């Protein structure tokens, strides 16, 4: 039997909350299975939550980070929704440094087709930093979807990999609730009901009750 083994996964996001929206339930499942998880945030997410002060956002993000309890954590201070004002080379180098420090076998990041400019830039830089190299411990790269960014793209997020997250849905909601004002009323795509519905739809695509989905960029088995 051949198994895909994930022991050290680095989750690289533009904003605090992207990891939870993209793979919050998978995060807790992987963690419970003993996978070491690292987390990188590039901005403070001000543009996504313009209705709260910077100090409040940072406090909320720190609470969520403590709940997620990553083994490795980096929080850069790039301008929110303006990462196109930073050179791609700078972002590439930040990611390369995080990969060198944490030494993951797997990386999870944004889908390259996302509407959000910061998501696109981080995804492209992950591609550069994770290019295949001889003898690299990095075997797999996955891209996740983020509600209210991925579905608004003119491209279609078409997953080819799923994580069964039955039993971990509430952890995702708990983490989302820690981000101040992140959860909206239904039918907003970032409502509790929509987040649950998305996991149910993704589950129905692969024969389970609840799942989070990914595009496989590269897997070496
Ligand atoms: Zn984001």
XYZ file of N, CA and C and ligand atoms in Angstrom:
664
model
N 0.845 -1.203 0.000
C 0.000 0.000 0.000
C 0.876 1.248 0.000
N 0.458 2.238 -0.769
C 1.169 3.526 -0.777
C 0.300 4.555 -0.072
N 0.858 5.215 0.931
C 0.114 6.247 1.648
C 0.784 7.597 1.472
N -0.041 8.614 1.385
C 0.483 9.971 1.403
C 0.715 10.340 2.862
N 1.957 10.565 3.228
C 2.269 10.842 4.626
C 2.496 12.335 4.823
N 1.728 12.927 5.731
C 1.938 14.328 6.098
C 2.324 14.371 7.569
N 3.531 14.828 7.856
C 3.987 14.905 9.247
C 4.274 16.333 9.695
N 4.686 17.164 8.748
C 4.960 18.575 9.049
C 4.368 19.412 7.927
N 3.327 20.151 8.248
C 2.640 20.944 7.218
C 2.743 22.423 7.554
N 3.135 23.210 6.562
C 3.209 24.668 6.730
C 2.047 25.299 5.968
N 1.233 26.078 6.675
C 0.071 26.727 6.066
C 0.429 28.189 5.868
N 0.472 28.622 4.620
C 0.963 29.962 4.284
C -0.209 30.794 3.749
N -0.572 31.851 4.498
C -1.777 32.634 4.190
C -1.441 34.113 4.041
N -2.273 34.796 3.290
C -2.131 36.250 3.213
C -2.598 36.893 4.515
N -3.777 36.501 5.003
C -4.411 37.186 6.141
C -4.727 36.213 7.271
N -4.735 36.731 8.508
C -5.305 35.933 9.592
C -6.755 35.604 9.227
N -7.172 34.454 9.422
C -8.501 33.860 9.148
C -8.521 33.007 7.884
N -7.565 33.248 6.949
C -7.565 32.460 5.712
C -7.366 30.976 6.002
N -6.487 30.674 6.984
C -6.234 29.260 7.310
C -7.498 28.596 7.843
N -8.300 29.377 8.587
C -9.508 28.805 9.191
C -10.602 28.653 8.139
N -10.780 29.686 7.311
C -11.773 29.585 6.242
C -11.376 28.492 5.247
N -10.096 28.404 4.946
C -9.642 27.455 3.927
C -9.581 26.022 4.395
N -9.101 25.826 5.639
C -8.877 24.440 6.087
C -8.931 24.332 7.605
N -9.855 25.105 8.212
C -9.932 25.128 9.674
C -10.261 23.778 10.286
N -11.170 23.051 9.672
C -11.527 21.732 10.215
C -10.393 20.741 9.968
N -9.791 20.825 8.788
C -8.641 19.945 8.484
C -7.492 20.227 9.437
N -7.321 21.498 9.776
C -6.247 21.888 10.706
C -6.350 21.058 11.986
N -7.554 21.039 12.584
C -7.705 20.351 13.864
C -7.631 18.840 13.704
N -8.075 18.328 12.556
C -7.950 16.891 12.308
C -6.464 16.502 12.186
N -5.735 17.262 11.393
C -4.304 16.970 11.229
C -3.585 17.064 12.571
N -3.925 18.122 13.321
C -3.279 18.328 14.629
C -3.568 17.157 15.568
N -4.832 16.700 15.572
C -5.182 15.578 16.457
C -4.437 14.307 16.055
N -4.113 14.204 14.768
C -3.385 13.023 14.294
C -1.876 13.146 14.503
N -1.449 14.220 15.152
C -0.034 14.348 15.492
C 0.803 15.068 14.457
N 0.160 15.664 13.454
C 0.911 16.404 12.443
C 1.378 17.736 13.051
N 2.636 18.073 12.864
C 3.161 19.367 13.304
C 2.707 20.430 12.314
N 2.094 21.492 12.818
C 1.542 22.509 11.921
C 2.238 23.846 12.127
N 2.660 24.441 11.033
C 3.230 25.787 11.067
C 2.285 26.747 10.362
N 2.329 28.015 10.775
C 1.396 28.999 10.219
C 2.139 30.299 9.889
N 1.885 30.811 8.684
C 2.456 32.094 8.277
C 1.326 33.023 7.864
N 1.314 34.246 8.426
C 0.396 35.310 8.006
C 1.234 36.452 7.437
N 0.762 37.036 6.367
C 1.504 38.146 5.758
C 0.996 39.521 6.154
N -0.320 39.664 6.365
C -0.875 40.987 6.712
C -1.783 40.835 7.929
N -2.284 41.977 8.430
C -3.178 41.877 9.591
C -4.648 41.773 9.184
N -4.921 41.729 7.883
C -6.291 41.523 7.430
C -7.183 42.728 7.599
N -6.604 43.924 7.614
C -7.394 45.135 7.867
C -8.487 45.340 6.822
N -8.145 45.088 5.553
C -9.121 45.322 4.492
C -10.304 44.392 4.580
N -10.081 43.198 5.123
C -11.163 42.222 5.210
C -12.118 42.556 6.348
N -11.615 43.298 7.333
C -12.482 43.575 8.485
C -12.336 45.055 8.856
N -12.707 45.906 7.915
C -12.500 47.346 8.082
C -13.383 47.967 9.141
N -14.282 47.169 9.738
C -15.197 47.736 10.717
C -14.658 47.641 12.139
N -13.440 47.148 12.316
C -12.878 47.093 13.661
C -11.482 47.713 13.642
N -11.024 48.164 14.812
C -9.739 48.864 14.865
C -8.596 47.870 14.696
N -7.438 48.437 14.343
C -6.261 47.589 14.139
C -5.925 46.820 15.416
N -6.024 47.517 16.553
C -5.705 46.864 17.828
C -6.674 45.706 18.096
N -7.952 45.932 17.838
C -8.954 44.875 18.054
C -8.696 43.675 17.146
N -8.348 43.974 15.902
C -8.089 42.876 14.945
C -6.902 42.043 15.396
N -5.872 42.744 15.894
C -4.671 42.005 16.318
C -4.970 41.154 17.545
N -5.762 41.698 18.461
C -6.131 40.920 19.655
C -6.928 39.688 19.243
N -7.889 39.888 18.323
C -8.731 38.773 17.863
C -7.881 37.722 17.145
N -6.969 38.200 16.281
C -6.130 37.262 15.541
C -5.229 36.474 16.488
N -4.736 37.146 17.527
C -3.888 36.444 18.501
C -4.668 35.382 19.261
N -5.939 35.690 19.570
C -6.773 34.688 20.249
C -6.961 33.469 19.353
N -7.233 33.740 18.069
C -7.424 32.629 17.127
C -6.128 31.826 16.983
N -5.013 32.549 16.924
C -3.718 31.856 16.796
C -3.470 30.954 18.010
N -3.810 31.445 19.200
C -3.614 30.627 20.403
C -4.511 29.396 20.378
N -5.719 29.543 19.844
C -6.634 28.403 19.727
C -6.104 27.389 18.702
N -5.540 27.906 17.602
C -4.988 27.016 16.568
C -3.708 26.337 17.069
N -2.971 27.025 17.913
C -1.760 26.496 18.542
C -0.770 25.875 17.552
N -0.290 26.683 16.588
C 0.714 26.144 15.659
C 2.047 25.885 16.360
N 2.812 24.927 15.841
C 4.143 24.652 16.408
C 5.159 25.678 15.931
N 4.858 26.312 14.829
C 5.754 27.332 14.251
C 4.856 28.455 13.756
N 5.273 29.705 13.985
C 4.387 30.821 13.634
C 5.191 32.030 13.209
N 4.785 32.637 12.081
C 5.401 33.890 11.609
C 4.277 34.835 11.191
N 4.368 36.093 11.633
C 3.362 37.094 11.265
C 4.101 38.317 10.736
N 4.046 38.483 9.409
C 4.694 39.632 8.783
C 3.725 40.809 8.754
N 4.261 41.990 8.515
C 3.449 43.199 8.613
C 3.318 43.878 7.249
N 2.847 43.129 6.264
C 2.689 43.691 4.923
C 1.363 44.452 4.828
N 1.252 45.392 3.894
C 0.001 46.161 3.771
C -1.145 45.292 3.262
N -2.281 45.386 3.958
C -3.432 44.557 3.594
C -4.029 44.985 2.259
N -4.304 44.007 1.427
C -4.868 44.238 0.090
C -3.999 45.135 -0.787
N -2.730 45.249 -0.386
C -1.790 46.044 -1.196
C -0.473 45.292 -1.333
N -0.542 43.990 -1.292
C 0.713 43.249 -1.383
C 1.354 43.395 -2.759
N 0.584 43.943 -3.720
C 1.178 44.218 -5.028
C 2.128 45.414 -4.978
N 2.161 46.115 -3.816
C 3.130 47.211 -3.669
C 4.471 46.692 -3.127
N 4.511 45.410 -2.783
C 5.744 44.792 -2.281
C 6.321 43.948 -3.419
N 7.636 43.894 -3.540
C 8.186 43.112 -4.655
C 7.926 41.624 -4.426
N 7.664 40.934 -5.528
C 7.410 39.491 -5.447
C 8.636 38.781 -4.860
N 9.795 39.307 -5.187
C 11.030 38.698 -4.685
C 11.078 38.733 -3.159
N 10.605 39.834 -2.574
C 10.588 39.958 -1.113
C 9.675 38.887 -0.511
N 8.495 38.728 -1.101
C 7.553 37.718 -0.586
C 8.147 36.321 -0.761
N 8.756 36.076 -1.919
C 9.395 34.765 -2.162
C 10.399 34.444 -1.062
N 11.212 35.442 -0.730
C 12.287 35.202 0.245
C 11.723 34.929 1.641
N 10.651 35.628 2.002
C 10.003 35.381 3.305
C 9.527 33.927 3.386
N 8.938 33.465 2.301
C 8.410 32.093 2.294
C 9.561 31.085 2.303
N 10.589 31.380 1.541
C 11.748 30.471 1.528
C 12.366 30.365 2.922
N 12.426 31.493 3.621
C 12.976 31.472 4.981
C 12.095 30.626 5.908
N 10.780 30.819 5.814
C 9.860 30.044 6.668
C 9.994 28.544 6.368
N 10.140 28.209 5.100
C 10.282 26.798 4.726
C 11.610 26.243 5.264
N 12.666 27.028 5.153
C 13.974 26.589 5.682
C 13.899 26.382 7.195
N 13.175 27.270 7.879
C 13.127 27.193 9.351
C 12.242 26.044 9.838
N 11.100 25.850 9.175
C 10.146 24.843 9.673
C 10.373 23.463 9.041
N 10.906 23.469 7.819
C 11.254 22.221 7.139
C 10.029 21.301 6.928
N 8.983 21.806 6.287
C 7.764 21.000 6.130
C 7.908 19.939 5.037
N 7.093 18.872 5.160
C 6.972 17.938 4.029
C 5.795 18.323 3.132
N 4.911 19.199 3.663
C 3.746 19.623 2.890
C 3.481 21.109 3.127
N 3.012 21.756 2.095
C 2.628 23.169 2.205
C 1.190 23.317 1.711
N 0.413 24.094 2.466
C -0.953 24.443 2.058
C -1.006 25.961 1.885
N -1.624 26.408 0.789
C -1.736 27.859 0.574
C -2.956 28.178 -0.271
N -3.019 29.453 -0.679
C -4.166 29.917 -1.462
C -4.189 29.308 -2.853
N -5.402 29.202 -3.374
C -5.587 28.832 -4.764
C -5.138 30.005 -5.637
N -4.389 29.682 -6.687
C -3.809 30.731 -7.545
C -4.867 31.544 -8.295
N -6.085 31.033 -8.407
C -7.122 31.762 -9.141
C -7.942 32.707 -8.287
N -7.638 32.826 -6.991
C -8.453 33.674 -6.102
C -8.567 35.107 -6.601
N -9.695 35.718 -6.271
C -9.931 37.107 -6.669
C -9.022 38.060 -5.887
N -8.816 37.780 -4.612
C -8.066 38.685 -3.742
C -6.597 38.782 -4.177
N -6.125 39.991 -4.339
C -4.771 40.210 -4.870
C -3.703 39.637 -3.939
N -3.894 39.779 -2.628
C -2.913 39.238 -1.674
C -2.851 37.712 -1.783
N -4.015 37.085 -1.944
C -4.048 35.613 -2.070
C -3.256 35.173 -3.307
N -3.478 35.885 -4.407
C -2.794 35.538 -5.664
C -1.275 35.646 -5.503
N -0.850 36.732 -4.876
C 0.594 36.982 -4.742
C 1.229 35.912 -3.852
N 0.576 35.601 -2.737
C 1.124 34.572 -1.843
C 1.171 33.229 -2.569
N 0.119 32.914 -3.312
C 0.084 31.639 -4.030
C 1.225 31.542 -5.050
N 1.449 32.632 -5.772
C 2.531 32.635 -6.769
C 3.892 32.494 -6.092
N 4.058 33.200 -4.980
C 5.343 33.120 -4.281
C 5.577 31.731 -3.689
N 4.504 31.090 -3.244
C 4.646 29.705 -2.756
C 5.099 28.804 -3.905
N 4.543 29.017 -5.094
C 4.981 28.243 -6.266
C 6.482 28.376 -6.484
N 6.957 29.608 -6.367
C 8.386 29.847 -6.592
C 9.206 29.187 -5.489
N 8.789 29.425 -4.233
C 9.571 28.918 -3.094
C 9.530 27.390 -3.009
N 8.486 26.791 -3.558
C 8.320 25.328 -3.451
C 8.672 24.611 -4.753
N 9.387 25.289 -5.633
C 9.743 24.610 -6.873
C 10.534 23.340 -6.540
N 10.350 22.295 -7.338
C 10.980 21.012 -6.994
C 12.502 21.097 -7.029
N 13.130 20.628 -5.966
C 14.583 20.613 -5.901
C 15.042 19.213 -5.490
N 16.181 18.766 -6.005
C 16.666 17.441 -5.614
C 16.859 17.339 -4.104
N 16.437 16.212 -3.540
C 16.617 15.901 -2.112
C 15.841 16.817 -1.160
N 14.882 17.566 -1.684
C 14.091 18.433 -0.794
C 13.132 17.574 0.025
N 12.956 17.902 1.325
C 11.969 17.162 2.127
C 10.533 17.518 1.757
N 10.366 18.614 1.004
C 9.013 19.073 0.648
C 8.443 18.213 -0.480
N 7.375 17.474 -0.134
C 6.828 16.508 -1.097
C 5.510 16.959 -1.721
N 4.759 17.798 -1.001
C 3.394 18.075 -1.456
C 3.038 19.547 -1.300
N 2.308 20.046 -2.280
C 1.792 21.415 -2.207
C 0.303 21.386 -2.550
N -0.511 21.945 -1.663
C -1.961 21.963 -1.838
C -2.453 23.412 -1.814
N -3.533 23.655 -2.554
C -4.158 24.986 -2.549
C -5.594 24.862 -2.047
N -5.972 25.750 -1.132
C -7.335 25.695 -0.583
C -8.186 26.851 -1.108
N -9.488 26.735 -0.898
C -10.426 27.788 -1.304
C -10.787 28.636 -0.080
N -11.070 29.902 -0.323
C -11.488 30.799 0.765
C -12.830 31.416 0.382
N -13.826 31.144 1.201
C -15.169 31.662 0.944
C -15.158 33.176 0.775
N -15.877 33.647 -0.214
C -16.027 35.038 -0.612
C -14.784 35.577 -1.325
N -13.853 34.710 -1.647
C -12.766 35.103 -2.550
C -12.702 34.133 -3.723
N -12.648 32.831 -3.417
C -12.482 31.836 -4.492
C -13.704 31.778 -5.407
N -14.919 31.844 -4.816
C -16.107 31.683 -5.662
C -16.397 32.935 -6.493
N -15.718 34.058 -6.171
C -15.919 35.277 -6.945
C -14.942 35.415 -8.105
N -14.039 34.458 -8.205
C -13.071 34.501 -9.295
C -13.766 34.216 -10.627
N -13.194 34.716 -11.704
C -13.748 34.386 -13.020
C -13.323 32.987 -13.446
N -12.335 32.433 -12.736
C -11.964 31.039 -12.960
C -12.777 30.172 -11.999
N -12.721 28.864 -12.196
C -13.502 27.956 -11.351
C -12.565 27.119 -10.470
N -12.759 27.199 -9.169
C -11.989 26.339 -8.247
C -12.496 24.914 -8.411
N -11.648 24.039 -8.904
C -12.066 22.669 -9.193
C -11.213 21.708 -8.365
N -11.690 21.336 -7.185
C -10.845 20.523 -6.300
C -10.606 19.111 -6.832
N -9.430 18.589 -6.509
C -9.133 17.195 -6.859
C -8.579 16.446 -5.648
N -8.814 16.997 -4.464
C -8.349 16.364 -3.232
C -9.261 16.828 -2.099
N -9.621 15.918 -1.209
C -10.551 16.251 -0.122
C -10.014 15.710 1.201
N -10.282 16.421 2.277
C -10.032 15.883 3.614
C -11.390 15.725 4.288
N -11.668 14.501 4.724
C -12.908 14.205 5.452
C -12.800 14.863 6.827
N -13.695 15.800 7.111
C -13.573 16.560 8.374
C -14.745 16.315 9.319
N -15.441 15.195 9.150
C -16.552 14.890 10.049
C -16.062 14.898 11.497
N -16.776 15.622 12.344
C -16.399 15.704 13.749
C -15.513 16.892 14.072
N -15.044 17.597 13.059
C -14.138 18.731 13.298
C -14.749 20.066 12.872
N -16.015 20.042 12.453
C -16.655 21.260 11.949
C -16.743 22.341 13.042
N -17.056 21.907 14.266
C -17.259 22.888 15.336
C -15.955 23.604 15.684
N -14.834 22.894 15.571
C -13.538 23.540 15.829
C -13.323 24.696 14.854
N -13.696 24.462 13.596
C -13.553 25.518 12.584
C -14.418 26.727 12.954
N -15.649 26.461 13.347
C -16.542 27.558 13.731
C -16.027 28.278 14.977
N -15.516 27.512 15.935
C -14.964 28.123 17.155
C -13.826 29.085 16.810
N -12.947 28.644 15.906
C -11.819 29.502 15.516
C -12.323 30.734 14.779
N -13.296 30.556 13.892
C -13.828 31.705 13.149
C -14.469 32.732 14.073
N -15.133 32.231 15.116
C -15.808 33.147 16.053
C -14.797 33.996 16.830
N -13.564 33.500 16.941
C -12.549 34.266 17.661
C -12.070 35.480 16.861
N -12.223 35.403 15.540
C -11.900 36.566 14.714
C -13.064 37.545 14.824
N -12.839 38.664 15.458
C -13.933 39.613 15.724
C -14.654 39.966 14.436
N -15.940 39.930 14.466
C -16.843 40.318 13.376
C -16.623 39.539 12.082
N -15.956 38.406 12.200
C -15.704 37.628 10.981
C -16.952 36.907 10.492
N -17.707 36.330 11.407
C -18.908 35.604 10.986
C -20.077 36.575 10.803
N -20.686 36.515 9.642
C -21.805 37.405 9.307
C -23.109 36.612 9.349
N -24.211 37.348 9.123
C -25.521 36.682 9.073
C -25.723 35.999 7.720
N -26.387 34.848 7.736
C -26.758 34.155 6.507
C -27.703 35.046 5.701
N -27.589 35.172 4.373
C -26.828 34.316 3.463
C -25.438 34.828 3.093
N -24.795 35.644 3.937
C -23.406 36.022 3.651
C -22.568 34.734 3.540
N -21.617 34.706 2.558
C -20.815 33.475 2.410
C -19.989 33.146 3.659
N -19.743 34.170 4.494
C -18.996 33.902 5.733
C -19.925 33.823 6.928
N -21.092 33.263 6.729
C -21.997 32.999 7.851
C -21.781 31.560 8.315
N -22.176 31.303 9.558
C -22.030 29.950 10.110
C -22.720 28.921 9.199
N -23.918 29.278 8.752
C -24.694 28.367 7.906
C -23.982 28.088 6.572
N -23.406 29.128 5.970
C -22.715 28.944 4.680
C -21.422 28.147 4.840
N -20.725 28.386 5.951
C -19.476 27.644 6.190
C -19.784 26.154 6.347
N -20.848 25.847 7.100
C -21.255 24.453 7.269
C -21.719 23.873 5.923
N -22.532 24.662 5.187
C -23.063 24.180 3.899
C -21.933 23.866 2.922
N -20.897 24.710 2.925
C -19.757 24.468 2.021
C -19.084 23.143 2.348
N -18.908 22.868 3.643
C -18.281 21.588 4.022
C -19.175 20.412 3.628
N -20.496 20.600 3.725
C -21.419 19.528 3.337
C -21.382 19.294 1.829
N -21.361 20.373 1.063
C -21.292 20.243 -0.412
C -19.995 19.541 -0.811
N -18.879 19.998 -0.217
C -17.589 19.366 -0.554
C -17.595 17.900 -0.119
N -18.238 17.604 1.005
C -18.357 16.214 1.427
C -19.156 15.401 0.423
N -20.252 15.982 -0.055
C -21.112 15.244 -1.000
C -20.378 14.945 -2.306
N -19.340 15.732 -2.604
C -18.575 15.497 -3.837
C -17.646 14.292 -3.713
N -17.427 13.834 -2.473
C -16.492 12.720 -2.312
C -17.063 11.622 -1.407
N -18.378 11.654 -1.185
C -19.024 10.526 -0.507
C -18.935 10.526 1.008
N -18.688 11.697 1.612
C -18.723 11.789 3.080
C -19.636 12.963 3.469
N -19.936 13.052 4.755
C -20.902 14.073 5.179
C -20.315 15.476 5.221
N -19.008 15.571 5.351
C -18.389 16.890 5.526
C -16.922 16.827 5.097
N -16.505 17.784 4.296
C -15.108 17.767 3.828
C -14.642 19.179 3.518
N -13.319 19.342 3.498
C -12.707 20.540 2.927
C -11.928 20.095 1.693
N -11.832 20.997 0.727
C -11.319 20.559 -0.571
C -10.097 21.367 -0.989
N -9.315 20.766 -1.859
C -8.022 21.327 -2.253
C -7.741 21.028 -3.718
N -6.909 21.879 -4.296
C -6.314 21.575 -5.588
C -4.888 21.111 -5.304
N -4.546 19.951 -5.823
C -3.189 19.441 -5.637
C -2.275 20.111 -6.658
N -1.339 20.853 -6.147
C -0.344 21.473 -7.033
C 0.749 20.464 -7.362
N 1.169 19.732 -6.337
C 2.193 18.699 -6.566
C 2.158 17.726 -5.403
N 2.264 16.435 -5.724
C 2.398 15.428 -4.660
C 3.450 14.432 -5.108
N 4.398 14.150 -4.242
C 5.380 13.105 -4.498
C 5.160 11.989 -3.493
N 4.760 10.826 -3.982
C 4.461 9.694 -3.086
C 5.629 8.713 -3.100
Zn -7.537 36.488 2.890
